[in-house]
Short mmCIF file of C-alpha atoms in Angstrom, two decimals:
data_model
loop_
_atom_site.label_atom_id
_atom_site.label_comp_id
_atom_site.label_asym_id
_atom_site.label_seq_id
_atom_site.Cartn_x
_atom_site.Cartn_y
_atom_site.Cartn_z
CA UNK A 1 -8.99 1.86 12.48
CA UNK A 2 -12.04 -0.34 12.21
CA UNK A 3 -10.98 -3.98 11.33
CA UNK A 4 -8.95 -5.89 13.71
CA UNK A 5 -7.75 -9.03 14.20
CA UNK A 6 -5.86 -10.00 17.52
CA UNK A 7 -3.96 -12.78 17.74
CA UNK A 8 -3.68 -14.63 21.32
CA UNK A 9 -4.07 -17.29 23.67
CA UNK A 10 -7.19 -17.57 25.08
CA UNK A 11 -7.57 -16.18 28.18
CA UNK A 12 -5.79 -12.28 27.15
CA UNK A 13 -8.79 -11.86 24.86
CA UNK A 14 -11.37 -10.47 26.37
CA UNK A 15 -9.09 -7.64 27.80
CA UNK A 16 -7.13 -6.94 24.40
CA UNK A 17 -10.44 -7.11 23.03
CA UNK A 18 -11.77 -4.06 25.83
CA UNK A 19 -8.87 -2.64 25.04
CA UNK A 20 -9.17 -2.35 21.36
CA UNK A 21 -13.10 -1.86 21.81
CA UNK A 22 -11.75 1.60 23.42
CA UNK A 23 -9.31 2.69 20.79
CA UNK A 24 -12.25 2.60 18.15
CA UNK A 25 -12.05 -0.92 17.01
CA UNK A 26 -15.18 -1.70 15.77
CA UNK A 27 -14.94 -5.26 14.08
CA UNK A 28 -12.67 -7.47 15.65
CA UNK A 29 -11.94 -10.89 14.50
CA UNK A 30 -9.84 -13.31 17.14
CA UNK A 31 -6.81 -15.47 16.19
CA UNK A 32 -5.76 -18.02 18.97
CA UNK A 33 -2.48 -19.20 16.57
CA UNK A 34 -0.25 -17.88 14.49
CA UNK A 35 -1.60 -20.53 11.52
CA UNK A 36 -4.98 -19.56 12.50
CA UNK A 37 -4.17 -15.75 11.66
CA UNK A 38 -2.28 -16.59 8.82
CA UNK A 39 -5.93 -18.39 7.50
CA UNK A 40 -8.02 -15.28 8.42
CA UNK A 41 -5.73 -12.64 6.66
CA UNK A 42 -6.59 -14.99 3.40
CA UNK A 43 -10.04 -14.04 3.83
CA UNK A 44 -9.89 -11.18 5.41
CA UNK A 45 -9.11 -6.92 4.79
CA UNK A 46 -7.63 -5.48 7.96
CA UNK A 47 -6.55 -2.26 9.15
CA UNK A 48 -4.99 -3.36 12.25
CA UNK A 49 -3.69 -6.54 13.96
CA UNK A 50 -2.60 -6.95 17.18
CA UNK A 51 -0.17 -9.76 18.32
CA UNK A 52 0.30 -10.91 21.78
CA UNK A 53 3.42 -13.03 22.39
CA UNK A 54 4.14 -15.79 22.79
CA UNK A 55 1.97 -17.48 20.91
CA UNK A 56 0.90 -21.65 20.94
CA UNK A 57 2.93 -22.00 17.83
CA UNK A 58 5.61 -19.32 17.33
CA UNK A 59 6.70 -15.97 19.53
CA UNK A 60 5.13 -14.20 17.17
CA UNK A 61 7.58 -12.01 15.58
CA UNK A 62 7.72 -13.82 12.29
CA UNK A 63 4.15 -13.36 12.06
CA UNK A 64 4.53 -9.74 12.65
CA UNK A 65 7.10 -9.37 9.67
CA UNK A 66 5.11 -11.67 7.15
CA UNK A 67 2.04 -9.33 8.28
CA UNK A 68 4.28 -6.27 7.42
CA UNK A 69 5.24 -7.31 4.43
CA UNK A 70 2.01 -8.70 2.89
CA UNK A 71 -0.69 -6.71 3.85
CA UNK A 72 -1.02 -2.24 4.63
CA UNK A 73 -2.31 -3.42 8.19
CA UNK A 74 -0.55 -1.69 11.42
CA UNK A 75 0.61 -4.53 13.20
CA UNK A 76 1.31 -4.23 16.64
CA UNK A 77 3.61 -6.85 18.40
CA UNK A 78 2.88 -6.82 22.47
CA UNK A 79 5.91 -8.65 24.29
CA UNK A 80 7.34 -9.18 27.58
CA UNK A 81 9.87 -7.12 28.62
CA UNK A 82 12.67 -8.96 27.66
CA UNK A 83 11.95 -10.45 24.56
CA UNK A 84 10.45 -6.93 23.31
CA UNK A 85 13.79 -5.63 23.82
CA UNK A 86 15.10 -8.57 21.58
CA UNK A 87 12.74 -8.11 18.84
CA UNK A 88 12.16 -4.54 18.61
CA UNK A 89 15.15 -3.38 16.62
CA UNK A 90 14.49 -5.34 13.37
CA UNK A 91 10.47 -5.42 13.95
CA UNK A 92 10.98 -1.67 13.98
CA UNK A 93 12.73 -1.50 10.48
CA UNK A 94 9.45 -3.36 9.18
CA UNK A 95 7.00 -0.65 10.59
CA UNK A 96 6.07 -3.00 13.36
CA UNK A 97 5.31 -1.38 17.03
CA UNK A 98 6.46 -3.15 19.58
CA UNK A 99 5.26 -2.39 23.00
CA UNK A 100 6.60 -3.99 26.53
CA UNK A 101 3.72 -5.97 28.87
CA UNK A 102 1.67 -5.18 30.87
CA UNK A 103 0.91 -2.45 28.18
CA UNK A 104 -1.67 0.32 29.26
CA UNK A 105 -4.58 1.46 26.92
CA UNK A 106 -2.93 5.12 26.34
CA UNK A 107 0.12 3.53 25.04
CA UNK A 108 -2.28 1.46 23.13
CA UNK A 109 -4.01 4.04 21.82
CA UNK A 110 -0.99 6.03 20.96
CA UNK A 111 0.00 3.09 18.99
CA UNK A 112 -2.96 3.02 17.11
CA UNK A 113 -2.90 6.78 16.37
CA UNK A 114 0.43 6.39 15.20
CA UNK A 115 -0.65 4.00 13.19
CA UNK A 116 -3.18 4.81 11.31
CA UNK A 117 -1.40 8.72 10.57
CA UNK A 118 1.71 6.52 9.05
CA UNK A 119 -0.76 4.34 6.93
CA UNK A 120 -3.24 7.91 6.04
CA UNK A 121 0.85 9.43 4.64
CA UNK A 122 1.60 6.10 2.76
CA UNK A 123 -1.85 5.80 0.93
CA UNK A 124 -1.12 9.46 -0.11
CA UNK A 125 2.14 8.71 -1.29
CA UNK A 126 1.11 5.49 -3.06
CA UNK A 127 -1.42 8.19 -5.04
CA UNK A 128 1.10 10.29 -5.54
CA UNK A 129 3.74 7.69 -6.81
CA UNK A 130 0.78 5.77 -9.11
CA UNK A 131 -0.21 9.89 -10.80
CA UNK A 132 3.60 10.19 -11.49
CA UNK A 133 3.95 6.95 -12.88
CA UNK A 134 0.88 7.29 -14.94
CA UNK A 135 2.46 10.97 -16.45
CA UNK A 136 5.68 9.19 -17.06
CA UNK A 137 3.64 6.04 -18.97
CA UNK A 138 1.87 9.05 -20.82
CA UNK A 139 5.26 10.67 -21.53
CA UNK A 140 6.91 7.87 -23.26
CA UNK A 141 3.71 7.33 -25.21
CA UNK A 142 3.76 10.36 -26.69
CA UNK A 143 7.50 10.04 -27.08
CA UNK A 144 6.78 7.25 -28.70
CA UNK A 145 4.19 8.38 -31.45
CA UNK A 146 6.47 11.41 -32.35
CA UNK A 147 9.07 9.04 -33.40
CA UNK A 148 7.05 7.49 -35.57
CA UNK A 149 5.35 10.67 -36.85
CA UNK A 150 9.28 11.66 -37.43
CA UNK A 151 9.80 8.34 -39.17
CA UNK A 152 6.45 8.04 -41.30
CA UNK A 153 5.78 11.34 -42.22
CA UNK A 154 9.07 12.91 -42.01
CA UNK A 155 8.20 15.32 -40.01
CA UNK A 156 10.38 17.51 -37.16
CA UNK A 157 9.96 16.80 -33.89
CA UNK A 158 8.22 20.30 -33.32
CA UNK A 159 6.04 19.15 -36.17
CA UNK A 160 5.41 15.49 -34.61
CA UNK A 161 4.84 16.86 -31.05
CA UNK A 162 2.37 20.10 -32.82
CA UNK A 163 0.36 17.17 -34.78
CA UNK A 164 0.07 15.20 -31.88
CA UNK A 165 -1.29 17.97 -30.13
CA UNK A 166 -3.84 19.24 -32.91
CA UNK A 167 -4.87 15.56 -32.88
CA UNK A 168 -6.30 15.48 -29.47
CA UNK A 169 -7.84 18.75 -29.47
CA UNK A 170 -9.63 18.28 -32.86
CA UNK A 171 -10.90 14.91 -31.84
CA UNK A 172 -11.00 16.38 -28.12
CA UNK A 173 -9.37 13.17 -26.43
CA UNK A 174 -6.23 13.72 -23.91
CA UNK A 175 -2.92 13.41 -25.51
CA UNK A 176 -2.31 9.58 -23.82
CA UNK A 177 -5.09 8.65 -26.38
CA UNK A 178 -3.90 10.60 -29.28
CA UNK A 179 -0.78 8.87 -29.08
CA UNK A 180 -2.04 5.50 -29.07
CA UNK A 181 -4.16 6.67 -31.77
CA UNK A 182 -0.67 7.17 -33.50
CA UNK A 183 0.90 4.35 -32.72
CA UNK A 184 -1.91 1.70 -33.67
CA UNK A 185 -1.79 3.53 -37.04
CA UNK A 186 1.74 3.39 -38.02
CA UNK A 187 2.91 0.40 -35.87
CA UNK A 188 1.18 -2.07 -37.61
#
C-alpha cells in the first residue's frame, strides 16, 4: 500500500508515521481531525488510512465507517483497550480492523497485509462482476434485435439469431454492435 493518510493528535505522529514508513508506506499525508480527514479524502486517492482514537473531534469510529463506505481504502481503527472492544464488532462488519493500543508494528503490518490481499480479491471480483454484467448487457441486446428481426422481417428466432450472426461476421464487428446495428434500423 503506498498512499496513506493517518489521522491523529499531534504528538502519536511521528511514531505511526515510523511505523507506517516500515510497512511500505511510501506517501503519507497527516490528518490531526476527523473534519480535517474528511477534507483530504476530497482531494485525495488512498490506499490506506489509519485512525488513532480518540480523536479532537469524534472517537473516531464514525469516521472509520464513512471511510468504509465511501472510498476502497483499508482503514484501520487503533483504540484503547476498552473502547476497541466496544467498537470492534460492528467496525468489523464494515471491513474495518480494529487493533487494541499500544499496537506493535507486526500486528501492524499484518494488518496491512491483510489488507491489501482483501482489497487485491475485491478489485478482481469487481472485474469479474463488471465482464458479467457487460455479457448480460450484450445478451439482452441481442435479445433485443432478434425480436425485432422476428417482428420486421418475420423471421424465426433461429433465423433472427443466424442473421444476427452473419451480420457481424460479414461486416466483422462483435455481435453487441451488430445488434445495435439492428435495433437503430428498425426502432426508429
Amino acid at each position: 500500500m503506498e498512499n496513506a493518510l493517518i489521522v491523529s493528535g499531534e504528538k502519536s505522529l511521528p511514531a505511526l508515521a515510523s511505523l507506517l514508513k516500515g510497512c511500505g508506506c511510501s506517501r503519507l499525508v497527516t490528518a490531526a481531525s476527523a473534519g480535517e480527514a474528511r477534507r483530504k479524502l476530497l482531494e485525495l486517492s488512498l490506499d490506506l488510512v489509519l485512525i488513532n482514537a480518540p480523536l479532537p473531534d469524534e472517537f473516531g469510529s464514525e469516521l472509520a465507517a464513512g471511510l468504509a463506505d465511501a472510498t476502497m481504502a483499508g482503514v484501520v481503527l487503533v483504540a484503547p483497550a476498552l473502547q476497541a472492544a466496544e467498537v470492534a464488532p460492528p467496525l468489523e462488519r464494515l471491513g474495518i480492523f480494529v487493533l487494541e493500543k499500544p499496537i506493535s508494528r507486526s500486528a501492524l503490518t499484518q494488518a496491512i497485509r491483510l489488507l491489501s490481499v482483501s482489497r487485491q480479491r475485491i478489485a478482481q471480483l469487481q472485474k469479474k462482476n463488471a465482464e458479467l454484467l457487460q455479457k448480460l448487457d450484450d445478451t439482452r441486446l441481442a435479445c433485443r434485435a432478434k425480436c425485432l428481426l422476428v417482428e420486421r422481417l418475420r423471421l424465426t428466432e433461429d433465423e433472427a439469431h443466424h442473421c444476427l450472426e452473419r451480420r457481424a461476421m460479414d461486416l466483422r464487428i462483435s455481435r453487441r454492435e451488430a445488434a445495435l446495428t439492428v435495433i437503430r434500423q428498425y426502432e426508429n
